[in-house]
CSV table of C-alpha atoms and ligand atoms in Angstrom, one decimal:
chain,number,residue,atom,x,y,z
A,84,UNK,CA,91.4,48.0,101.9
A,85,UNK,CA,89.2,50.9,103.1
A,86,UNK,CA,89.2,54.3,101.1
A,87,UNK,CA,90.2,57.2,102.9
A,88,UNK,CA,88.4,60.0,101.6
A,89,UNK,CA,90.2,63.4,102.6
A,90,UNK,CA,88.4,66.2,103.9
A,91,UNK,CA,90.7,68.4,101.5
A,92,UNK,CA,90.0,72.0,100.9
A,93,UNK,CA,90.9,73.2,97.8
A,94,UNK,CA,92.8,76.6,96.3
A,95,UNK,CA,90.1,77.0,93.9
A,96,UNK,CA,86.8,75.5,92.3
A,97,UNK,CA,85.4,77.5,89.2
A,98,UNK,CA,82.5,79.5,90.1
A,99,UNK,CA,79.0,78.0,89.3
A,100,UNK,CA,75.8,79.7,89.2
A,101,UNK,CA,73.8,76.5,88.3
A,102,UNK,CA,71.6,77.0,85.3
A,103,UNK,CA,74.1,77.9,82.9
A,104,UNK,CA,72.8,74.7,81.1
A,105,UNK,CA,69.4,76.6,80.5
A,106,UNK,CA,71.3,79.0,78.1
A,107,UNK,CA,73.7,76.6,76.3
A,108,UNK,CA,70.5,74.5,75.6
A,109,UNK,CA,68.6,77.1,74.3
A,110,UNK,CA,71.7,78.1,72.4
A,111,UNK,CA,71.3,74.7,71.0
A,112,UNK,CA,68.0,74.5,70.9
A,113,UNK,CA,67.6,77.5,68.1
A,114,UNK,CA,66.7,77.1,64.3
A,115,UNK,CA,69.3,77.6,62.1
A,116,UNK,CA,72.0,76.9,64.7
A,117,UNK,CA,74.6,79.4,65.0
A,118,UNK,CA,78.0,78.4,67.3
A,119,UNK,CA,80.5,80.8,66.2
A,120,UNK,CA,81.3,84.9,67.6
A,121,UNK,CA,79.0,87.7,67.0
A,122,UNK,CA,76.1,85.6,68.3
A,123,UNK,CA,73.2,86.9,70.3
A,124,UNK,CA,75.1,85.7,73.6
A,125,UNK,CA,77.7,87.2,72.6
A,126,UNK,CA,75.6,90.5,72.1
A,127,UNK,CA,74.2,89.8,75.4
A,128,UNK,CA,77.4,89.6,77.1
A,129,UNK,CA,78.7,92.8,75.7
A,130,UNK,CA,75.3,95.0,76.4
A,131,UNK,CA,75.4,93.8,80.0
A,132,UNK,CA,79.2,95.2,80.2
A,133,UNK,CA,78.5,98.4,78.8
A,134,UNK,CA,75.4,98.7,80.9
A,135,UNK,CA,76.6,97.7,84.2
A,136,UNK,CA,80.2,98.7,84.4
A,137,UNK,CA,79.5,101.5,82.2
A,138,UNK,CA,82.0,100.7,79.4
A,139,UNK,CA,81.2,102.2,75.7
A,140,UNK,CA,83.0,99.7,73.7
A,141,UNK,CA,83.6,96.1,74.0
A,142,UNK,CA,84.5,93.1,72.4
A,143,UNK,CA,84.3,89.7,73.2
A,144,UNK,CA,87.8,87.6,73.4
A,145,UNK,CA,89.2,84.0,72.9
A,146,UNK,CA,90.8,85.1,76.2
A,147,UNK,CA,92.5,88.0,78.3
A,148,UNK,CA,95.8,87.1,76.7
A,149,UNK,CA,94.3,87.5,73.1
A,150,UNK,CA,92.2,90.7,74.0
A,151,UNK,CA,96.4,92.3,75.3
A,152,UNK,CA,97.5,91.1,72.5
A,153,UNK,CA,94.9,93.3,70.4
A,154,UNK,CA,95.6,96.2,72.7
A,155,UNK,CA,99.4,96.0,71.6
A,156,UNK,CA,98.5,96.2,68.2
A,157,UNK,CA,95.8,99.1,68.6
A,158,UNK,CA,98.7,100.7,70.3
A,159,UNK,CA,100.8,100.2,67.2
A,160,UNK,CA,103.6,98.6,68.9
A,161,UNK,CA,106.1,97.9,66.9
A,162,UNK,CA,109.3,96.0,66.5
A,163,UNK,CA,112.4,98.2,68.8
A,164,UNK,CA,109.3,99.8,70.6
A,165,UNK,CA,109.1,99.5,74.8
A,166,UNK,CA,106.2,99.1,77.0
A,167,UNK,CA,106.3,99.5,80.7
A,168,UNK,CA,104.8,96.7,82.4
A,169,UNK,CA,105.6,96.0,86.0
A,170,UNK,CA,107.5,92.5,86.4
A,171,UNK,CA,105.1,90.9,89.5
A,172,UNK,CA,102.5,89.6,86.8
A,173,UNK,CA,101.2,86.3,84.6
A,174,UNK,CA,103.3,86.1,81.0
A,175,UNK,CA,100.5,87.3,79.2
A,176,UNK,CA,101.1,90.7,79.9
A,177,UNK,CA,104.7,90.9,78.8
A,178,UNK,CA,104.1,88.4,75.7
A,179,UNK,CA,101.8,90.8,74.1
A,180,UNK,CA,104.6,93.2,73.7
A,181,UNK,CA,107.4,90.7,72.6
A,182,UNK,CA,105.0,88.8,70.2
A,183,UNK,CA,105.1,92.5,68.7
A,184,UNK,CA,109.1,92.6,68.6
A,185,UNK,CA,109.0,95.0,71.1
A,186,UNK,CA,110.8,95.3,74.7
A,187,UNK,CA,108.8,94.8,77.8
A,188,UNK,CA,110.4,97.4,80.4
A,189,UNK,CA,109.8,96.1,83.9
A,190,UNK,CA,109.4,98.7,86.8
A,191,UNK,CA,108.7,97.8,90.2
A,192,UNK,CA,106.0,97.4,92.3
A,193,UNK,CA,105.1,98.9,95.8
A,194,UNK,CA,105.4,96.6,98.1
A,195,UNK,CA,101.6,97.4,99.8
A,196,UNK,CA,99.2,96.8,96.9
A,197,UNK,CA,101.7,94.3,94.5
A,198,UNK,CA,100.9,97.1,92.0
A,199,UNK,CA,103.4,98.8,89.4
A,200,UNK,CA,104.4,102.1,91.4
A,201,UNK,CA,103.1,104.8,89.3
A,202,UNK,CA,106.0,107.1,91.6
A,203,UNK,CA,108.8,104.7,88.9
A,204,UNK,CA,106.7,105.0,85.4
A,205,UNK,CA,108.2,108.1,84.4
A,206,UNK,CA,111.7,107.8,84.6
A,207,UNK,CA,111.3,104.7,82.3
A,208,UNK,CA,110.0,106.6,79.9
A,209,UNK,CA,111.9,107.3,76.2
A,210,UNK,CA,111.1,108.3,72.5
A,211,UNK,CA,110.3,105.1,72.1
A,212,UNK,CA,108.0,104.2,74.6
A,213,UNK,CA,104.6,103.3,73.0
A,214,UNK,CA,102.2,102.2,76.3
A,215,UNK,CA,102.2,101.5,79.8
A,216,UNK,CA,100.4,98.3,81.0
A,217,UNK,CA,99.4,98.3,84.1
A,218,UNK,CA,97.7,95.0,86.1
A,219,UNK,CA,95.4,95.9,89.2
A,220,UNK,CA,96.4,92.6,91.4
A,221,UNK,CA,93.9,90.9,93.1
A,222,UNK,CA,91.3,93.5,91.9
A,223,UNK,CA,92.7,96.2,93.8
A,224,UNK,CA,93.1,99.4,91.4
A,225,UNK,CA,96.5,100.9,90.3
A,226,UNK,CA,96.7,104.5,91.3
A,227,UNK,CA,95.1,105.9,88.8
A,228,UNK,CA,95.5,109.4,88.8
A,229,UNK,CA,99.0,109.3,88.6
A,230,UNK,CA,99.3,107.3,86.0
A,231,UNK,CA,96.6,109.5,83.9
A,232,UNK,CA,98.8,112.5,84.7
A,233,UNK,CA,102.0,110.6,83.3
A,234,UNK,CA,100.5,109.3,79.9
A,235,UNK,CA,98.8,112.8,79.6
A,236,UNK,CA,102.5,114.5,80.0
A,237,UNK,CA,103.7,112.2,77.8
A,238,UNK,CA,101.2,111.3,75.0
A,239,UNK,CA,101.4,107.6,76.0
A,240,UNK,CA,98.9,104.9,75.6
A,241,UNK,CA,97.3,104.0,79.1
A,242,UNK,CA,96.1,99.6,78.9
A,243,UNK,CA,94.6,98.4,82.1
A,244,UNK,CA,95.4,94.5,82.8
A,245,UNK,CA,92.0,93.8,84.1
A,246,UNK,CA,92.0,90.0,84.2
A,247,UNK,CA,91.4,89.9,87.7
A,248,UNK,CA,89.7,93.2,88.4
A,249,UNK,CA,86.1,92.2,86.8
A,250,UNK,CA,83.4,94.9,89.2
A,251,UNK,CA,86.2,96.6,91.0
A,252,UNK,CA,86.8,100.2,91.2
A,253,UNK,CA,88.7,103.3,91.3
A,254,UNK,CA,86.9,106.0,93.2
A,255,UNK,CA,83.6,105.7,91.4
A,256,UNK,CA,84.9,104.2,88.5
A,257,UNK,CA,85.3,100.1,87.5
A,258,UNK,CA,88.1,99.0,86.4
A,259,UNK,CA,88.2,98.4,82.8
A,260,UNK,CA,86.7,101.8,82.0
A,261,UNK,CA,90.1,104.3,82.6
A,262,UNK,CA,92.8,103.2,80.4
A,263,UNK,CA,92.9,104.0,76.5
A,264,UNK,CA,92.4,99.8,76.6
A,265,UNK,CA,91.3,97.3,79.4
A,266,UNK,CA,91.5,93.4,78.9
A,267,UNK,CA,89.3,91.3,81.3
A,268,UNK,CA,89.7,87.2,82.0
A,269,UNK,CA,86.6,84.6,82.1
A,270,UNK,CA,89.6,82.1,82.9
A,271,UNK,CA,88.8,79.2,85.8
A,272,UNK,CA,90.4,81.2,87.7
A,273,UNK,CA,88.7,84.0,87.5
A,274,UNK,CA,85.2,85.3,89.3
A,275,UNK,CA,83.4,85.1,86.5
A,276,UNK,CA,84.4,82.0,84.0
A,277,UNK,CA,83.3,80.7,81.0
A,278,UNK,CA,86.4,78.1,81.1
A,279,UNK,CA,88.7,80.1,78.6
A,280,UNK,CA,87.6,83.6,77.6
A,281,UNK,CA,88.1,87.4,77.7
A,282,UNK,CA,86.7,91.3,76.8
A,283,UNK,CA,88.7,94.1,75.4
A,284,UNK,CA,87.1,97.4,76.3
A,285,UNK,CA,87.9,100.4,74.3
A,286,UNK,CA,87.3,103.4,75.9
A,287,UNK,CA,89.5,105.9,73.0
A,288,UNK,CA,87.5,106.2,70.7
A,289,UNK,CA,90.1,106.7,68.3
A,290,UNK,CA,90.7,103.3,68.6
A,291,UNK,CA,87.1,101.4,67.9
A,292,UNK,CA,87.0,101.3,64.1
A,293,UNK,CA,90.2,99.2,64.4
A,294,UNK,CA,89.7,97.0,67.5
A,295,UNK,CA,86.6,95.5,65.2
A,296,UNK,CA,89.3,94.8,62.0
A,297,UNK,CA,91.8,93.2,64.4
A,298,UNK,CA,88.4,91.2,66.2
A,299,UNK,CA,87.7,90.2,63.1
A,300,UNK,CA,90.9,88.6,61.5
A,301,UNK,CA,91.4,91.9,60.1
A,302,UNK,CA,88.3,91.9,57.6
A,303,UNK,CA,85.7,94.3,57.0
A,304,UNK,CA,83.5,91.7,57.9
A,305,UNK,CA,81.8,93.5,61.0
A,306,UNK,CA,81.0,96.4,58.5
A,307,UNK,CA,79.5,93.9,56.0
A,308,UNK,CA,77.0,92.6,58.4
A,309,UNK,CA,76.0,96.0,59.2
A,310,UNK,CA,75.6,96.3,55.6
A,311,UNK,CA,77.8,99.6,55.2
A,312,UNK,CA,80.1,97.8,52.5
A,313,UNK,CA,78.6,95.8,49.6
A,314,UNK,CA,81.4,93.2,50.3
A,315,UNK,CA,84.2,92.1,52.9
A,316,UNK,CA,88.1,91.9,52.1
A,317,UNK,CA,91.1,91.9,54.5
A,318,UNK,CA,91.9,95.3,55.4
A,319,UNK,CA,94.5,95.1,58.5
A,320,UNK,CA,96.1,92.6,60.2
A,321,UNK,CA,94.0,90.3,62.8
A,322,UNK,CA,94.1,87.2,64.2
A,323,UNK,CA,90.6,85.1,65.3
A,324,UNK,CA,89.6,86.8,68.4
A,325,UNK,CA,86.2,85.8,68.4
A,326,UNK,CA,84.2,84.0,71.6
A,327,UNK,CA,82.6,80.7,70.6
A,328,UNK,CA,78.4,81.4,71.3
A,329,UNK,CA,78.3,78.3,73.3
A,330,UNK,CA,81.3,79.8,76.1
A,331,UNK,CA,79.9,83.1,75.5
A,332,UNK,CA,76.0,81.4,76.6
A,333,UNK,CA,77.2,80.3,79.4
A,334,UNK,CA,79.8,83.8,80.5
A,335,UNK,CA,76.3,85.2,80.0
A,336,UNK,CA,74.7,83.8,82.9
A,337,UNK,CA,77.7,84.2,85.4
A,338,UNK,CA,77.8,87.7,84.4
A,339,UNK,CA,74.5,88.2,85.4
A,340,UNK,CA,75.2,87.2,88.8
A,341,UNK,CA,78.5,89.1,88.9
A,342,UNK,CA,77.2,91.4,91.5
A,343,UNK,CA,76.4,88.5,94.0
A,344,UNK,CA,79.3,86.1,93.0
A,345,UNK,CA,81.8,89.4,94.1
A,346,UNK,CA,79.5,89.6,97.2
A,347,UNK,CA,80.4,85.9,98.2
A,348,UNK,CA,83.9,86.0,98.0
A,349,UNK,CA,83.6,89.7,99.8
A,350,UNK,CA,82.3,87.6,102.9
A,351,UNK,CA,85.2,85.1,102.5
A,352,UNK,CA,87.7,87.7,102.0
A,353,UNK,CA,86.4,89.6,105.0
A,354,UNK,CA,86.5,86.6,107.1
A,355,UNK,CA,90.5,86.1,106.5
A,356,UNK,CA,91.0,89.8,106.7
A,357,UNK,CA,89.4,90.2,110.1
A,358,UNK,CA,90.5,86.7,111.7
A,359,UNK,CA,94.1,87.4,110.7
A,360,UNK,CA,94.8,90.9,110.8
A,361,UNK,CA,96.4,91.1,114.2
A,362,UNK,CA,98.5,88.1,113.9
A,363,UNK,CA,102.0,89.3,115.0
A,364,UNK,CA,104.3,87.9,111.8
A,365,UNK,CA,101.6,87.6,109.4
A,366,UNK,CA,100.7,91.3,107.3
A,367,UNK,CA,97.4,90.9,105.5
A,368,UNK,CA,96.3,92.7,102.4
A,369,UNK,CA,96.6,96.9,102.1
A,370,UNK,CA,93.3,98.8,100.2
A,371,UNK,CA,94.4,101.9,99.1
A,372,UNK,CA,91.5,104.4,99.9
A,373,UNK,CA,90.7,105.2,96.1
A,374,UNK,CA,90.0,101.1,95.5
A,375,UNK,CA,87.4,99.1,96.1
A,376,UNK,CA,88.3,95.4,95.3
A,377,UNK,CA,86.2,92.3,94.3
A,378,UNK,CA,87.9,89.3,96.7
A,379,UNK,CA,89.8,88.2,93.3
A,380,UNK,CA,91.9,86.6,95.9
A,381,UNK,CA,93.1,86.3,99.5
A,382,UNK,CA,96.8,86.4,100.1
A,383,UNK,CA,99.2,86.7,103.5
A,384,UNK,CA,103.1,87.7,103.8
A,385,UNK,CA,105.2,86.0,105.8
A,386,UNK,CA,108.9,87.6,106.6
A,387,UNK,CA,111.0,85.1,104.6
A,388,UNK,CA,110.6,82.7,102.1
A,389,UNK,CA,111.5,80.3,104.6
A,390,UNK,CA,108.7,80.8,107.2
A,391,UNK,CA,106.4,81.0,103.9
A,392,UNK,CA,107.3,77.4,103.1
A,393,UNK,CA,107.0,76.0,106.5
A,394,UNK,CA,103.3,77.2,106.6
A,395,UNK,CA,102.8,75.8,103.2
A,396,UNK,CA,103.8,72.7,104.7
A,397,UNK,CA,101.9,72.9,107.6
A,398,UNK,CA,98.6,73.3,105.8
A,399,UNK,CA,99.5,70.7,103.4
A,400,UNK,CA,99.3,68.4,106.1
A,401,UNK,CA,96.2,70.0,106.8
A,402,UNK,CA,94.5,69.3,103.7
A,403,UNK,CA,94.5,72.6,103.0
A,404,UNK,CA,95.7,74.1,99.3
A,405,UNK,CA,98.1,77.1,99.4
A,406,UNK,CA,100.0,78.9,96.8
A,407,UNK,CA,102.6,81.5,96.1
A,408,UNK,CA,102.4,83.8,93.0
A,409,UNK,CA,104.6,84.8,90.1
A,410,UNK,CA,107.7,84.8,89.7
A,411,UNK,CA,109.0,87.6,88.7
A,412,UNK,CA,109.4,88.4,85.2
A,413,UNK,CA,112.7,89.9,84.8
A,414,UNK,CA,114.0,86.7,86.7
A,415,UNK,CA,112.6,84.1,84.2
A,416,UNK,CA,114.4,82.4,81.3
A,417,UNK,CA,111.7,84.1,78.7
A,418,UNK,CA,112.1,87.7,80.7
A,419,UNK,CA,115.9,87.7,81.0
A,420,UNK,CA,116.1,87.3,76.7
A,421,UNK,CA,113.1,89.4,75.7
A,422,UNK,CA,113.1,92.3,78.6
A,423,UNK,CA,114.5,94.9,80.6
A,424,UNK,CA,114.4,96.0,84.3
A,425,UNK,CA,114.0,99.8,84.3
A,426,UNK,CA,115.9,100.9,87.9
A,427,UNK,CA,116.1,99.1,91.0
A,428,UNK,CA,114.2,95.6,91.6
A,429,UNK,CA,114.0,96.9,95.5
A,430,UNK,CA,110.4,95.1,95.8
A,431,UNK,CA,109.8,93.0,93.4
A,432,UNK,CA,111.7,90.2,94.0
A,433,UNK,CA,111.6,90.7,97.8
A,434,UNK,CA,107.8,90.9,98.4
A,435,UNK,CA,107.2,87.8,95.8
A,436,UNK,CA,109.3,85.8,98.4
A,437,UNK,CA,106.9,86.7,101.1
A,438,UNK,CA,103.5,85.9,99.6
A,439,UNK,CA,101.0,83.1,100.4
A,440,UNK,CA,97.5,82.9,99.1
A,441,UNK,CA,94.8,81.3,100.5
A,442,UNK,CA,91.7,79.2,99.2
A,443,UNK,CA,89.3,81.3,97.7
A,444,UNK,CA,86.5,80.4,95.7
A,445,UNK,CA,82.9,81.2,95.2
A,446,UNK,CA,81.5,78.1,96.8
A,447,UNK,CA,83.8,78.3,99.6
A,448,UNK,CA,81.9,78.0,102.6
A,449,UNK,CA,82.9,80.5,106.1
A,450,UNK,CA,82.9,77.0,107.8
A,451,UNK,CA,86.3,76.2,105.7
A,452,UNK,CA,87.4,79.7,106.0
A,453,UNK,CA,87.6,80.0,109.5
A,454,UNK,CA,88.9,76.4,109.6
A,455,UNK,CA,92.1,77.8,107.5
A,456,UNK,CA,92.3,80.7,109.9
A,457,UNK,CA,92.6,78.2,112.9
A,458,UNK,CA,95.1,76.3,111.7
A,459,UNK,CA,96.9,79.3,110.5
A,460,UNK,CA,97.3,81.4,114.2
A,461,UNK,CA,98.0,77.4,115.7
A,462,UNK,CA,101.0,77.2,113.0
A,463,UNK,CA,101.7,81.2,114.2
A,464,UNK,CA,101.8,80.1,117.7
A,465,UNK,CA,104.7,77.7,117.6
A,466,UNK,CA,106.7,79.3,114.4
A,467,UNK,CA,106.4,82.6,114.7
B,569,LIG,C1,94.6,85.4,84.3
B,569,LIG,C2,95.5,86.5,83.8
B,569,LIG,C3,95.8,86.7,82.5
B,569,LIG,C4,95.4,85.7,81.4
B,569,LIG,O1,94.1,85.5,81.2
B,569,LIG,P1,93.6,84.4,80.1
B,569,LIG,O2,92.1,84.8,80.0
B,569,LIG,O3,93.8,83.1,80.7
B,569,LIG,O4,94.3,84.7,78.9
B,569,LIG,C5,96.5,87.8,82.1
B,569,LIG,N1,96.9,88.7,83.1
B,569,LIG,C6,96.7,88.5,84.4
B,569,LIG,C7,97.1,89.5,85.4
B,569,LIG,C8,95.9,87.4,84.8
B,569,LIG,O5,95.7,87.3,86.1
């Protein structure tokens, strides 16, 4: 029998600089060996976020979902507290506030960006609201200003969701940098990867001395190595937050490249934008004017769920790799017992019907890109 070997083009491949193995083996290479957090690489990773996105505080995660879950903490959330969060987003963000035995409030999003509507935060807002989370989809920032304005009126905690947003801005300004507290992802996933890992950013300052006791399984220990305390005791509550040396050697190296890796998918992004921007049926992404993404990802919207799944189907048979999103929060078994919808779900719901994201990795080639477009506008031409 002969092997057919399909042509397939796939949703994602992590991204790959190619000499990450030169820093795990001279990870493994140095006398005595040291694998654990709080290594050199480690250092390294930190001292390249704080000088290239500007960030004055940072510490490196077990993962995004960890570094929220610190946040929550910091934020003192507590059990019978609420945090806004809006509904279109990945568990993590709402299981930060539940594993605090607090209430994840869900507000909607606006329908252009996937974003929580800042215009909705405020009349969601009680005595016992501690934080707002907001995620910046796809890289593309929240509108920021408004939601400054609201937690300033309000005295409320501002955390960014920045798993997706790593190089991104607002205005001037990355991502990660605006909120009280900003997690980033190193997930697969992710631009930048290091398999499983993550960075909390603390920009209040208020908040540092903590962040390290949490980091830290909620020792002194940090302190102790700096040798301000003669010895180290448990002092808070924490949990083991720290990134192995040998992920962290390798984040190292894509993070260097960050700037070019965003660049790549830029040109892929650019590609789908332009090729299927005037495609009657088919709306492409909207950039608010005070954003400047990083081609996290590519998505279309379709009218209907149904038209969505026929093109799904269509590229299957195209070798060609296509997802939805999330479902929405407040509509899942985990949502429906632990949250609350603040308001109407007018968008939510609706536009998470419509979406359909394309392949988009680092190592994509324009070749395969415009080979998607094709078969997408042939698919329009008989569908739509
Ligand atoms: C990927 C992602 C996470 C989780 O990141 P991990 O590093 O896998 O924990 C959380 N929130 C959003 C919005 C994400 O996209």
């Amino acid at each position: 029998m002969k092997m057919i070997i399909k042509a397939m083009i796939p949703f994602n491949i992590p991204t790959r600089i190619g000499v990450e193995e030169d820093a795990v083996a001279q990870l493994l290479n140095n006398e005595p060996l040291r694998l654990c957090g709080g290594g050199n690489y480690n250092q390294k990773c930190q001292n390249f976020l704080k000088r290239e996105l500007g960030f004055q505080n940072v510490l490196m995660t077990t993962s995004c979902t960890h570094a929220l879950e610190m946040a929550m903490i910091l934020c003192n959330v507590g059990f019978g507290d609420e945090v806004i969060v809006p509904s279109y987003t990945f568990p993590s963000t709402a299981n930060a506030v539940v594993l605090r035995g607090a209430t994840p409030v869900f507000v909607d999003i606006e329908p252009e960006t996937f974003n929580i509507n800042c215009d909705l935060i405020e009349k969601a807002i009680n005595e016992r609201t501690k934080a707002i989370m907001v995620v910046h989809y796809g890289g593309v920032s929240c509108d920021f200003l408004k939601l400054k304005a609201i937690s300033d009126r309000h005295n409320i905690f501002i955390v960014e969701d920045a798993a997706q947003a790593i190089g991104a801005k607002y205005k001037d300004q990355y991502l990660g940098g605006l909120g009280d507290l900003a997690a980033f992802s190193f997930h697969d996933t992710k631009n930048i990867t290091c398999g499983e890992g993550g960075a909390l950013v603390v920009n209040n300052k208020k908040l540092v001395d903590r962040a390290e006791i949490i980091h830290e399984k909620g020792t002194n220990r940090k302190q102790f190595f700096a040798g301000k305390i003669e010895k180290y005791s448990w002092v808070d509550m924490g949990s083991s937050y720290l990134l192995s040396e040998l992920n962290a050697a390798f984040l190292y190296i894509q993070l260097e490249n960050l700037h070019s890796v965003n660049e790549k998918r830029l040109k892929i992004w650019n590609t789908y934008y332009s090729r299927l921007k005037d495609i009657k049926g088919i709306k492409v992404p909207f950039i608010p004017t005070y954003a400047t993404h990083n081609a996290h990802l590519f998505y279309i919207k379709l009218d209907s769920i149904k038209l969505r799944s026929s093109l799904m189907s269509f590229l299957e048979e195209k070798e060609i790799q296509s997802y939805f999103h999330y479902v929405p929060l407040h509509t899942s078994p985990a949502g429906l017992k632990y949250g609350k919808f603040h308001g109407e779900d007018n968008y939510t719901t609706q536009e998470s019907d419509k979406i359909l994201r394309l392949p988009l990795y680092t190592a994509q080639s324009i070749e395969d890109c415009h080979k998607i477009c094709d078969e997408i506008i042939k698919w329009s031409q008989h569908a739509l």
